[in-house]
Amino acid sequence: MISNLVQDILNHPITIQVNQTGPAPRIAHGRFNVQKEKRTDLLKTLFAKNGMASTIVFTRTKHKAKSLADQLKKSGFNYDLPDTVETYIHRTGRTGRANQAGQAYTFTTMEDNKTITLIKKALGRKMTEE
């Protein structure tokens, strides 16, 4: 890891952090355990049911994002669970900019349980199951 290398090479290094690393305090976190092939239909249903006029949908790849954009109007969902806890916190923090309240939803599969456990630990609070 880079921080270990820094400690080995430099004398008395200091860390300056610009971005927030902890979860945004006013964001409620929820997850939908859904089969991969049913995520887009669920997303469309949630938009219609909840009247979501402005939502951010995060994906792992630009190709998938473009494909979704072709199917959906502008709308925060983690369509794909991020690879790291830090990425999850960064993404969901965008929902609560300027200390605004918000809701961050994530689509997960059973394969994501290990990462979800790490995310829940980092959040220090509950992630509802929808």
mmCIF file of C-alpha atoms in Angstrom:
data_model
loop_
_atom_site.group_PDB
_atom_site.id
_atom_site.type_symbol
_atom_site.label_atom_id
_atom_site.label_comp_id
_atom_site.label_asym_id
_atom_site.label_seq_id
_atom_site.Cartn_x
_atom_site.Cartn_y
_atom_site.Cartn_z
ATOM 1 C CA MET A 1 0.000 0.000 0.000
ATOM 2 C CA ILE A 2 1.238 3.505 -0.766
ATOM 3 C CA SER A 3 0.942 4.717 2.837
ATOM 4 C CA ASN A 4 3.327 1.941 3.969
ATOM 5 C CA LEU A 5 5.819 2.921 1.285
ATOM 6 C CA VAL A 6 5.615 6.571 2.349
ATOM 7 C CA GLN A 7 6.308 5.635 5.971
ATOM 8 C CA ASP A 8 9.340 3.581 4.908
ATOM 9 C CA ILE A 9 10.873 6.238 2.649
ATOM 10 C CA LEU A 10 10.045 9.629 4.220
ATOM 11 C CA ASN A 11 10.977 11.148 7.579
ATOM 12 C CA HIS A 12 7.980 12.443 9.547
ATOM 13 C CA PRO A 13 5.515 12.550 6.664
ATOM 14 C CA ILE A 14 2.184 14.281 7.200
ATOM 15 C CA THR A 15 -1.137 13.524 5.553
ATOM 16 C CA ILE A 16 -3.382 16.245 4.227
ATOM 17 C CA GLN A 17 -6.866 15.137 3.311
ATOM 18 C CA VAL A 18 -9.104 17.261 1.137
ATOM 19 C CA ASN A 19 -12.096 15.020 0.472
ATOM 20 C CA GLN A 20 -14.466 13.617 3.054
ATOM 21 C CA THR A 21 -13.705 9.983 3.839
ATOM 22 C CA GLY A 22 -16.546 9.228 6.233
ATOM 23 C CA PRO A 23 -20.161 8.737 5.284
ATOM 24 C CA ALA A 24 -22.370 11.803 4.890
ATOM 25 C CA PRO A 25 -24.307 12.082 8.164
ATOM 26 C CA ARG A 26 -27.745 12.842 6.720
ATOM 27 C CA ILE A 27 -27.941 10.018 4.186
ATOM 28 C CA ALA A 28 -30.104 6.960 4.861
ATOM 29 C CA HIS A 29 -28.737 3.806 3.221
ATOM 30 C CA GLY A 30 -30.845 1.014 1.777
ATOM 31 C CA ARG A 31 -30.256 -1.997 -0.414
ATOM 32 C CA PHE A 32 -32.328 -4.095 -2.762
ATOM 33 C CA ASN A 33 -31.201 -7.707 -3.107
ATOM 34 C CA VAL A 34 -32.095 -8.367 -6.747
ATOM 35 C CA GLN A 35 -30.974 -10.633 -9.584
ATOM 36 C CA LYS A 36 -28.687 -8.823 -12.025
ATOM 37 C CA GLU A 37 -31.005 -9.274 -14.987
ATOM 38 C CA LYS A 38 -33.924 -7.685 -13.075
ATOM 39 C CA ARG A 39 -32.166 -4.486 -11.900
ATOM 40 C CA THR A 40 -33.220 -2.256 -14.789
ATOM 41 C CA ASP A 41 -36.886 -3.213 -14.449
ATOM 42 C CA LEU A 42 -36.717 -2.608 -10.692
ATOM 43 C CA LEU A 43 -35.080 0.768 -11.261
ATOM 44 C CA LYS A 44 -37.833 1.816 -13.671
ATOM 45 C CA THR A 45 -40.480 0.661 -11.182
ATOM 46 C CA LEU A 46 -38.883 2.628 -8.341
ATOM 47 C CA PHE A 47 -38.701 5.779 -10.459
ATOM 48 C CA ALA A 48 -42.362 5.509 -11.377
ATOM 49 C CA LYS A 49 -43.540 4.553 -7.882
ATOM 50 C CA ASN A 50 -41.560 7.232 -6.027
ATOM 51 C CA GLY A 51 -41.851 10.054 -8.561
ATOM 52 C CA MET A 52 -38.087 10.542 -8.687
ATOM 53 C CA ALA A 53 -37.419 13.593 -10.820
ATOM 54 C CA SER A 54 -33.670 13.848 -10.204
ATOM 55 C CA THR A 55 -31.580 10.817 -9.277
ATOM 56 C CA ILE A 56 -27.962 9.741 -9.833
ATOM 57 C CA VAL A 57 -27.383 6.152 -10.978
ATOM 58 C CA PHE A 58 -23.837 4.833 -10.487
ATOM 59 C CA THR A 59 -22.439 1.931 -12.523
ATOM 60 C CA ARG A 60 -19.027 0.265 -12.644
ATOM 61 C CA THR A 61 -18.444 0.909 -16.327
ATOM 62 C CA LYS A 62 -19.088 3.748 -18.775
ATOM 63 C CA HIS A 63 -20.558 1.270 -21.273
ATOM 64 C CA LYS A 64 -23.215 0.192 -18.781
ATOM 65 C CA ALA A 65 -23.885 3.814 -17.856
ATOM 66 C CA LYS A 66 -24.462 4.713 -21.497
ATOM 67 C CA SER A 67 -26.747 1.733 -21.949
ATOM 68 C CA LEU A 68 -28.777 2.724 -18.891
ATOM 69 C CA ALA A 69 -28.928 6.350 -19.965
ATOM 70 C CA ASP A 70 -30.556 5.192 -23.165
ATOM 71 C CA GLN A 71 -33.244 3.440 -21.092
ATOM 72 C CA LEU A 72 -33.777 5.867 -18.219
ATOM 73 C CA LYS A 73 -34.391 9.526 -17.618
ATOM 74 C CA LYS A 74 -32.042 11.555 -15.396
ATOM 75 C CA SER A 75 -32.157 10.024 -12.016
ATOM 76 C CA GLY A 76 -28.851 8.124 -6.927
ATOM 77 C CA PHE A 77 -28.752 4.451 -7.220
ATOM 78 C CA ASN A 78 -25.719 2.212 -7.074
ATOM 79 C CA TYR A 79 -26.765 -0.026 -9.960
ATOM 80 C CA ASP A 80 -23.547 -1.968 -9.385
ATOM 81 C CA LEU A 81 -22.066 -2.216 -5.902
ATOM 82 C CA PRO A 82 -18.753 -0.315 -5.929
ATOM 83 C CA ASP A 83 -15.553 -2.351 -5.604
ATOM 84 C CA THR A 84 -14.430 -0.588 -2.413
ATOM 85 C CA VAL A 85 -15.973 0.894 0.717
ATOM 86 C CA GLU A 86 -14.266 4.211 -0.057
ATOM 87 C CA THR A 87 -15.921 4.404 -3.478
ATOM 88 C CA TYR A 88 -19.308 3.611 -1.936
ATOM 89 C CA ILE A 89 -18.912 6.397 0.627
ATOM 90 C CA HIS A 90 -17.765 8.855 -2.031
ATOM 91 C CA ARG A 91 -20.697 8.039 -4.305
ATOM 92 C CA THR A 92 -23.351 8.163 -1.620
ATOM 93 C CA GLY A 93 -21.861 11.341 -0.199
ATOM 94 C CA ARG A 94 -22.791 13.026 -3.455
ATOM 95 C CA THR A 95 -26.421 12.467 -2.480
ATOM 96 C CA GLY A 96 -25.993 14.631 0.634
ATOM 97 C CA ARG A 97 -23.960 17.583 -0.607
ATOM 98 C CA ALA A 98 -24.095 20.731 1.513
ATOM 99 C CA ASN A 99 -25.362 18.676 4.459
ATOM 100 C CA GLN A 100 -28.639 17.869 2.689
ATOM 101 C CA ALA A 101 -30.646 14.789 3.681
ATOM 102 C CA GLY A 102 -31.055 12.050 1.115
ATOM 103 C CA GLN A 103 -31.488 8.364 0.397
ATOM 104 C CA ALA A 104 -28.813 6.134 -1.160
ATOM 105 C CA TYR A 105 -30.014 2.839 -2.599
ATOM 106 C CA THR A 106 -27.786 0.002 -3.760
ATOM 107 C CA PHE A 107 -28.702 -3.021 -5.851
ATOM 108 C CA THR A 108 -26.933 -6.111 -4.507
ATOM 109 C CA THR A 109 -26.776 -9.841 -5.069
ATOM 110 C CA MET A 110 -25.832 -12.586 -2.634
ATOM 111 C CA GLU A 111 -22.266 -12.330 -4.012
ATOM 112 C CA ASP A 112 -22.016 -8.817 -2.517
ATOM 113 C CA ASN A 113 -22.584 -9.807 1.134
ATOM 114 C CA LYS A 114 -18.896 -9.546 2.131
ATOM 115 C CA THR A 115 -18.605 -6.014 0.749
ATOM 116 C CA ILE A 116 -21.961 -5.031 2.280
ATOM 117 C CA THR A 117 -20.682 -6.142 5.691
ATOM 118 C CA LEU A 118 -17.624 -3.884 5.279
ATOM 119 C CA ILE A 119 -19.813 -0.970 4.150
ATOM 120 C CA LYS A 120 -22.169 -1.362 7.132
ATOM 121 C CA LYS A 121 -19.149 -1.346 9.465
ATOM 122 C CA ALA A 122 -17.790 1.832 7.849
ATOM 123 C CA LEU A 123 -21.196 3.536 8.012
ATOM 124 C CA GLY A 124 -21.574 2.781 11.701
ATOM 125 C CA ARG A 125 -25.318 2.671 11.201
ATOM 126 C CA LYS A 126 -28.035 0.555 9.651
ATOM 127 C CA MET A 127 -28.505 -0.112 5.960
ATOM 128 C CA THR A 128 -32.151 -1.025 5.438
ATOM 129 C CA GLU A 129 -33.184 -3.968 3.293
ATOM 130 C CA GLU A 130 -35.910 -2.910 0.880
#
